[in-house]
């Protein structure tokens, strides 16, 4: 297999991961989950690394979100 093929596959896998992660965060946010925090993920596969994941909220200047005026 050509190294260019490996790079294309890795790039496609990374893009798919980012899309899946965005969808997961958006869905969890819409469902009211507490998203901000740090998690340690221990995988059951011996050769796979464990992971620490930190999610922090970042506000952009163009956001119309204002928590004081949310109507329930």
Tab-separated table of N, CA, C and O in Angstrom:
chain	number	residue	atom	x	y	z
A	1	UNK	N	0.845	-1.173	0.000
A	1	UNK	CA	0.000	0.000	0.000
A	1	UNK	C	0.892	1.239	0.000
A	1	UNK	O	1.873	1.327	0.721
A	2	UNK	N	0.528	2.186	-0.793
A	2	UNK	CA	1.263	3.437	-0.937
A	2	UNK	C	1.057	4.311	0.310
A	2	UNK	O	-0.022	4.337	0.889
A	3	UNK	N	2.096	5.041	0.707
A	3	UNK	CA	1.961	5.924	1.873
A	3	UNK	C	0.930	7.016	1.629
A	3	UNK	O	0.295	7.491	2.574
A	4	UNK	N	0.739	7.402	0.374
A	4	UNK	CA	-0.288	8.395	0.047
A	4	UNK	C	-1.670	7.844	0.377
A	4	UNK	O	-2.529	8.564	0.891
A	5	UNK	N	-1.878	6.547	0.106
A	5	UNK	CA	-3.154	5.911	0.452
A	5	UNK	C	-3.370	5.919	1.963
A	5	UNK	O	-4.482	6.147	2.432
A	6	UNK	N	-2.297	5.659	2.723
A	6	UNK	CA	-2.398	5.676	4.186
A	6	UNK	C	-2.775	7.071	4.688
A	6	UNK	O	-3.585	7.205	5.603
A	7	UNK	N	-2.178	8.104	4.101
A	7	UNK	CA	-2.494	9.480	4.494
A	7	UNK	C	-3.941	9.824	4.162
A	7	UNK	O	-4.631	10.473	4.951
A	8	UNK	N	-4.419	9.391	3.007
A	8	UNK	CA	-5.810	9.649	2.616
A	8	UNK	C	-6.776	8.947	3.572
A	8	UNK	O	-7.776	9.522	3.976
A	9	UNK	N	-6.463	7.703	3.924
A	9	UNK	CA	-7.312	6.955	4.852
A	9	UNK	C	-7.314	7.603	6.232
A	9	UNK	O	-8.359	7.724	6.864
A	10	UNK	N	-6.152	8.027	6.711
A	10	UNK	CA	-6.060	8.684	8.019
A	10	UNK	C	-6.821	10.003	7.993
A	10	UNK	O	-7.525	10.345	8.949
A	11	UNK	N	-6.696	10.738	6.912
A	11	UNK	CA	-7.402	12.016	6.790
A	11	UNK	C	-8.909	11.805	6.761
A	11	UNK	O	-9.657	12.538	7.422
A	12	UNK	N	-9.363	10.812	6.046
A	12	UNK	CA	-10.797	10.504	5.983
A	12	UNK	C	-11.301	10.044	7.348
A	12	UNK	O	-12.393	10.437	7.778
A	13	UNK	N	-10.508	9.235	8.042
A	13	UNK	CA	-10.901	8.759	9.374
A	13	UNK	C	-10.962	9.922	10.358
A	13	UNK	O	-11.875	9.994	11.188
A	14	UNK	N	-10.027	10.861	10.257
A	14	UNK	CA	-10.026	12.024	11.139
A	14	UNK	C	-11.237	12.913	10.855
A	14	UNK	O	-11.907	13.381	11.784
A	15	UNK	N	-11.548	13.129	9.587
A	15	UNK	CA	-12.724	13.941	9.220
A	15	UNK	C	-14.001	13.275	9.717
A	15	UNK	O	-14.898	13.955	10.245
A	16	UNK	N	-14.103	11.957	9.586
A	16	UNK	CA	-15.288	11.233	10.063
A	16	UNK	C	-15.392	11.341	11.583
A	16	UNK	O	-16.486	11.534	12.131
A	17	UNK	N	-14.258	11.229	12.293
A	17	UNK	CA	-14.242	11.371	13.752
A	17	UNK	C	-14.732	12.755	14.166
A	17	UNK	O	-15.569	12.890	15.055
A	18	UNK	N	-14.233	13.793	13.504
A	18	UNK	CA	-14.642	15.156	13.833
A	18	UNK	C	-16.139	15.366	13.589
A	18	UNK	O	-16.821	15.984	14.410
A	19	UNK	N	-16.642	14.838	12.493
A	19	UNK	CA	-18.075	14.951	12.206
A	19	UNK	C	-18.913	14.206	13.238
A	19	UNK	O	-19.940	14.710	13.703
A	20	UNK	N	-18.481	13.002	13.602
A	20	UNK	CA	-19.196	12.216	14.621
A	20	UNK	C	-19.170	12.925	15.976
A	20	UNK	O	-20.164	12.945	16.696
A	21	UNK	N	-18.019	13.522	16.311
A	21	UNK	CA	-17.884	14.222	17.588
A	21	UNK	C	-18.785	15.458	17.623
A	21	UNK	O	-19.462	15.721	18.619
A	22	UNK	N	-18.830	16.215	16.525
A	22	UNK	CA	-19.717	17.381	16.449
A	22	UNK	C	-21.174	16.965	16.634
A	22	UNK	O	-21.923	17.610	17.370
A	23	UNK	N	-21.562	15.892	15.955
A	23	UNK	CA	-22.946	15.409	16.059
A	23	UNK	C	-23.250	14.947	17.487
A	23	UNK	O	-24.340	15.216	18.008
A	24	UNK	N	-22.314	14.272	18.119
A	24	UNK	CA	-22.493	13.806	19.496
A	24	UNK	C	-22.666	14.982	20.447
A	24	UNK	O	-23.578	14.995	21.284
A	25	UNK	N	-21.802	15.996	20.322
A	25	UNK	CA	-21.877	17.156	21.214
A	25	UNK	C	-23.160	17.937	20.978
A	25	UNK	O	-23.837	18.337	21.934
A	26	UNK	N	-23.522	18.153	19.730
A	26	UNK	CA	-24.750	18.885	19.435
A	26	UNK	C	-25.967	18.144	19.975
A	26	UNK	O	-26.832	18.744	20.614
A	27	UNK	N	-26.031	16.846	19.778
A	27	UNK	CA	-27.153	16.051	20.283
A	27	UNK	C	-27.226	16.064	21.797
A	27	UNK	O	-28.304	16.207	22.381
A	28	UNK	N	-26.072	15.922	22.446
A	28	UNK	CA	-26.038	15.928	23.911
A	28	UNK	C	-26.442	17.297	24.447
A	28	UNK	O	-27.191	17.396	25.417
A	29	UNK	N	-25.967	18.366	23.808
A	29	UNK	CA	-26.330	19.722	24.216
A	29	UNK	C	-27.836	19.938	24.065
A	29	UNK	O	-28.495	20.455	24.963
A	30	UNK	N	-28.387	19.496	22.947
A	30	UNK	CA	-29.819	19.642	22.706
A	30	UNK	C	-30.644	18.856	23.719
A	30	UNK	O	-31.744	19.274	24.086
A	31	UNK	N	-30.108	17.742	24.201
A	31	UNK	CA	-30.808	16.916	25.191
A	31	UNK	C	-30.607	17.414	26.619
A	31	UNK	O	-31.153	16.844	27.565
A	32	UNK	N	-29.780	18.444	26.806
A	32	UNK	CA	-29.570	19.013	28.135
A	32	UNK	C	-28.470	18.360	28.950
A	32	UNK	O	-28.394	18.547	30.164
A	33	UNK	N	-27.607	17.589	28.309
A	33	UNK	CA	-26.516	16.920	29.031
A	33	UNK	C	-25.491	17.936	29.516
A	33	UNK	O	-25.295	18.983	28.899
A	34	UNK	N	-24.837	17.621	30.633
A	34	UNK	CA	-23.720	18.435	31.129
A	34	UNK	C	-22.498	18.048	30.305
A	34	UNK	O	-21.903	16.995	30.517
A	35	UNK	N	-22.149	18.882	29.356
A	35	UNK	CA	-21.092	18.542	28.397
A	35	UNK	C	-19.711	18.962	28.870
A	35	UNK	O	-18.739	18.244	28.672
A	36	UNK	N	-19.609	20.121	29.512
A	36	UNK	CA	-18.300	20.598	29.946
A	36	UNK	C	-17.747	19.694	31.038
A	36	UNK	O	-18.465	19.303	31.950
A	37	UNK	N	-16.473	19.377	30.929
A	37	UNK	CA	-15.839	18.564	31.950
A	37	UNK	C	-14.658	17.796	31.399
A	37	UNK	O	-14.260	17.966	30.253
A	38	UNK	N	-14.105	16.957	32.239
A	38	UNK	CA	-12.974	16.113	31.864
A	38	UNK	C	-13.341	14.667	32.157
A	38	UNK	O	-13.857	14.363	33.229
A	39	UNK	N	-13.094	13.817	31.203
A	39	UNK	CA	-13.399	12.390	31.345
A	39	UNK	C	-12.150	11.575	31.057
A	39	UNK	O	-11.360	11.911	30.185
A	40	UNK	N	-11.978	10.497	31.812
A	40	UNK	CA	-10.941	9.517	31.516
A	40	UNK	C	-11.633	8.296	30.940
A	40	UNK	O	-12.527	7.726	31.572
A	41	UNK	N	-11.241	7.925	29.755
A	41	UNK	CA	-11.843	6.795	29.055
A	41	UNK	C	-10.847	5.643	29.072
A	41	UNK	O	-9.750	5.744	28.519
A	42	UNK	N	-11.221	4.562	29.718
A	42	UNK	CA	-10.392	3.361	29.768
A	42	UNK	C	-10.997	2.342	28.823
A	42	UNK	O	-12.158	1.962	28.969
A	43	UNK	N	-10.218	1.940	27.853
A	43	UNK	CA	-10.706	0.997	26.847
A	43	UNK	C	-10.410	-0.435	27.267
A	43	UNK	O	-9.384	-0.708	27.899
A	44	UNK	N	-11.300	-1.353	26.909
A	44	UNK	CA	-11.122	-2.749	27.312
A	44	UNK	C	-10.108	-3.511	26.458
A	44	UNK	O	-9.853	-4.672	26.714
A	45	UNK	N	-9.518	-2.852	25.480
A	45	UNK	CA	-8.550	-3.506	24.596
A	45	UNK	C	-7.150	-3.211	25.122
A	45	UNK	O	-6.763	-2.044	25.274
A	46	UNK	N	-6.390	-4.248	25.410
A	46	UNK	CA	-5.082	-4.107	26.042
A	46	UNK	C	-4.133	-3.218	25.251
A	46	UNK	O	-3.420	-2.402	25.817
A	47	UNK	N	-4.106	-3.358	23.943
A	47	UNK	CA	-3.156	-2.611	23.119
A	47	UNK	C	-3.624	-1.200	22.775
A	47	UNK	O	-2.869	-0.424	22.208
A	48	UNK	N	-4.849	-0.865	23.098
A	48	UNK	CA	-5.358	0.476	22.806
A	48	UNK	C	-5.030	1.408	23.971
A	48	UNK	O	-5.111	1.014	25.127
A	49	UNK	N	-4.665	2.644	23.669
A	49	UNK	CA	-4.376	3.578	24.752
A	49	UNK	C	-5.654	4.042	25.443
A	49	UNK	O	-6.736	3.984	24.866
A	50	UNK	N	-5.520	4.462	26.671
A	50	UNK	CA	-6.625	5.109	27.374
A	50	UNK	C	-6.578	6.589	27.007
A	50	UNK	O	-5.566	7.090	26.525
A	51	UNK	N	-7.672	7.298	27.241
A	51	UNK	CA	-7.761	8.686	26.786
A	51	UNK	C	-8.298	9.585	27.880
A	51	UNK	O	-9.127	9.171	28.682
A	52	UNK	N	-7.831	10.824	27.893
A	52	UNK	CA	-8.406	11.866	28.737
A	52	UNK	C	-9.003	12.893	27.774
A	52	UNK	O	-8.336	13.349	26.847
A	53	UNK	N	-10.261	13.213	28.003
A	53	UNK	CA	-10.979	14.121	27.117
A	53	UNK	C	-11.472	15.301	27.937
A	53	UNK	O	-12.113	15.119	28.971
A	54	UNK	N	-11.169	16.490	27.476
A	54	UNK	CA	-11.642	17.701	28.141
A	54	UNK	C	-12.495	18.492	27.157
A	54	UNK	O	-12.089	18.731	26.023
A	55	UNK	N	-13.675	18.882	27.603
A	55	UNK	CA	-14.572	19.679	26.772
A	55	UNK	C	-14.855	20.975	27.516
A	55	UNK	O	-15.291	20.961	28.662
A	56	UNK	N	-14.582	22.086	26.850
A	56	UNK	CA	-14.821	23.405	27.425
A	56	UNK	C	-15.662	24.223	26.454
A	56	UNK	O	-15.476	24.135	25.238
A	57	UNK	N	-16.562	24.993	26.985
A	57	UNK	CA	-17.435	25.849	26.194
A	57	UNK	C	-16.663	27.087	25.757
A	57	UNK	O	-15.945	27.697	26.548
A	58	UNK	N	-16.825	27.470	24.497
A	58	UNK	CA	-16.196	28.670	23.957
A	58	UNK	C	-17.290	29.499	23.306
A	58	UNK	O	-18.010	29.024	22.433
A	59	UNK	N	-17.439	30.723	23.742
A	59	UNK	CA	-18.438	31.624	23.169
A	59	UNK	C	-17.804	32.433	22.043
A	59	UNK	O	-16.695	32.930	22.178
A	60	UNK	N	-18.526	32.547	20.939
A	60	UNK	CA	-18.066	33.390	19.843
A	60	UNK	C	-18.825	34.707	19.901
A	60	UNK	O	-19.919	34.782	20.444
A	61	UNK	N	-18.262	35.736	19.325
A	61	UNK	CA	-18.868	37.052	19.354
A	61	UNK	C	-20.172	37.142	18.585
A	61	UNK	O	-20.988	38.014	18.842
A	62	UNK	N	-20.399	36.227	17.652
A	62	UNK	CA	-21.604	36.311	16.824
A	62	UNK	C	-22.750	35.443	17.350
A	62	UNK	O	-23.758	35.285	16.689
A	63	UNK	N	-22.605	34.906	18.540
A	63	UNK	CA	-23.640	34.048	19.107
A	63	UNK	C	-24.796	34.887	19.650
A	63	UNK	O	-24.597	35.891	20.317
A	64	UNK	N	-26.014	34.460	19.358
A	64	UNK	CA	-27.180	35.164	19.886
A	64	UNK	C	-27.660	34.532	21.188
A	64	UNK	O	-28.656	34.964	21.752
A	65	UNK	N	-26.962	33.524	21.667
A	65	UNK	CA	-27.334	32.827	22.897
A	65	UNK	C	-27.164	33.753	24.089
A	65	UNK	O	-26.110	34.350	24.295
A	66	UNK	N	-28.211	33.921	24.879
A	66	UNK	CA	-28.158	34.732	26.091
A	66	UNK	C	-28.924	33.992	27.175
A	66	UNK	O	-30.159	33.982	27.174
A	67	UNK	N	-28.223	33.361	28.123
A	67	UNK	CA	-28.886	32.521	29.115
A	67	UNK	C	-29.878	33.247	30.006
A	67	UNK	O	-30.746	32.637	30.594
A	68	UNK	N	-29.802	34.568	30.118
A	68	UNK	CA	-30.729	35.312	30.963
A	68	UNK	C	-32.112	35.382	30.355
A	68	UNK	O	-33.086	35.645	31.040
A	69	UNK	N	-32.235	35.186	29.048
A	69	UNK	CA	-33.505	35.377	28.377
A	69	UNK	C	-34.078	34.100	27.781
A	69	UNK	O	-34.877	34.129	26.855
A	70	UNK	N	-33.677	32.957	28.290
A	70	UNK	CA	-34.225	31.691	27.813
A	70	UNK	C	-35.619	31.522	28.376
A	70	UNK	O	-35.853	31.691	29.569
A	71	UNK	N	-36.538	31.190	27.504
A	71	UNK	CA	-37.910	30.925	27.961
A	71	UNK	C	-38.128	29.435	27.958
A	71	UNK	O	-37.808	28.751	27.015
A	72	UNK	N	-38.705	28.930	29.027
A	72	UNK	CA	-38.941	27.488	29.131
A	72	UNK	C	-40.337	27.161	28.730
A	72	UNK	O	-41.266	27.867	28.857
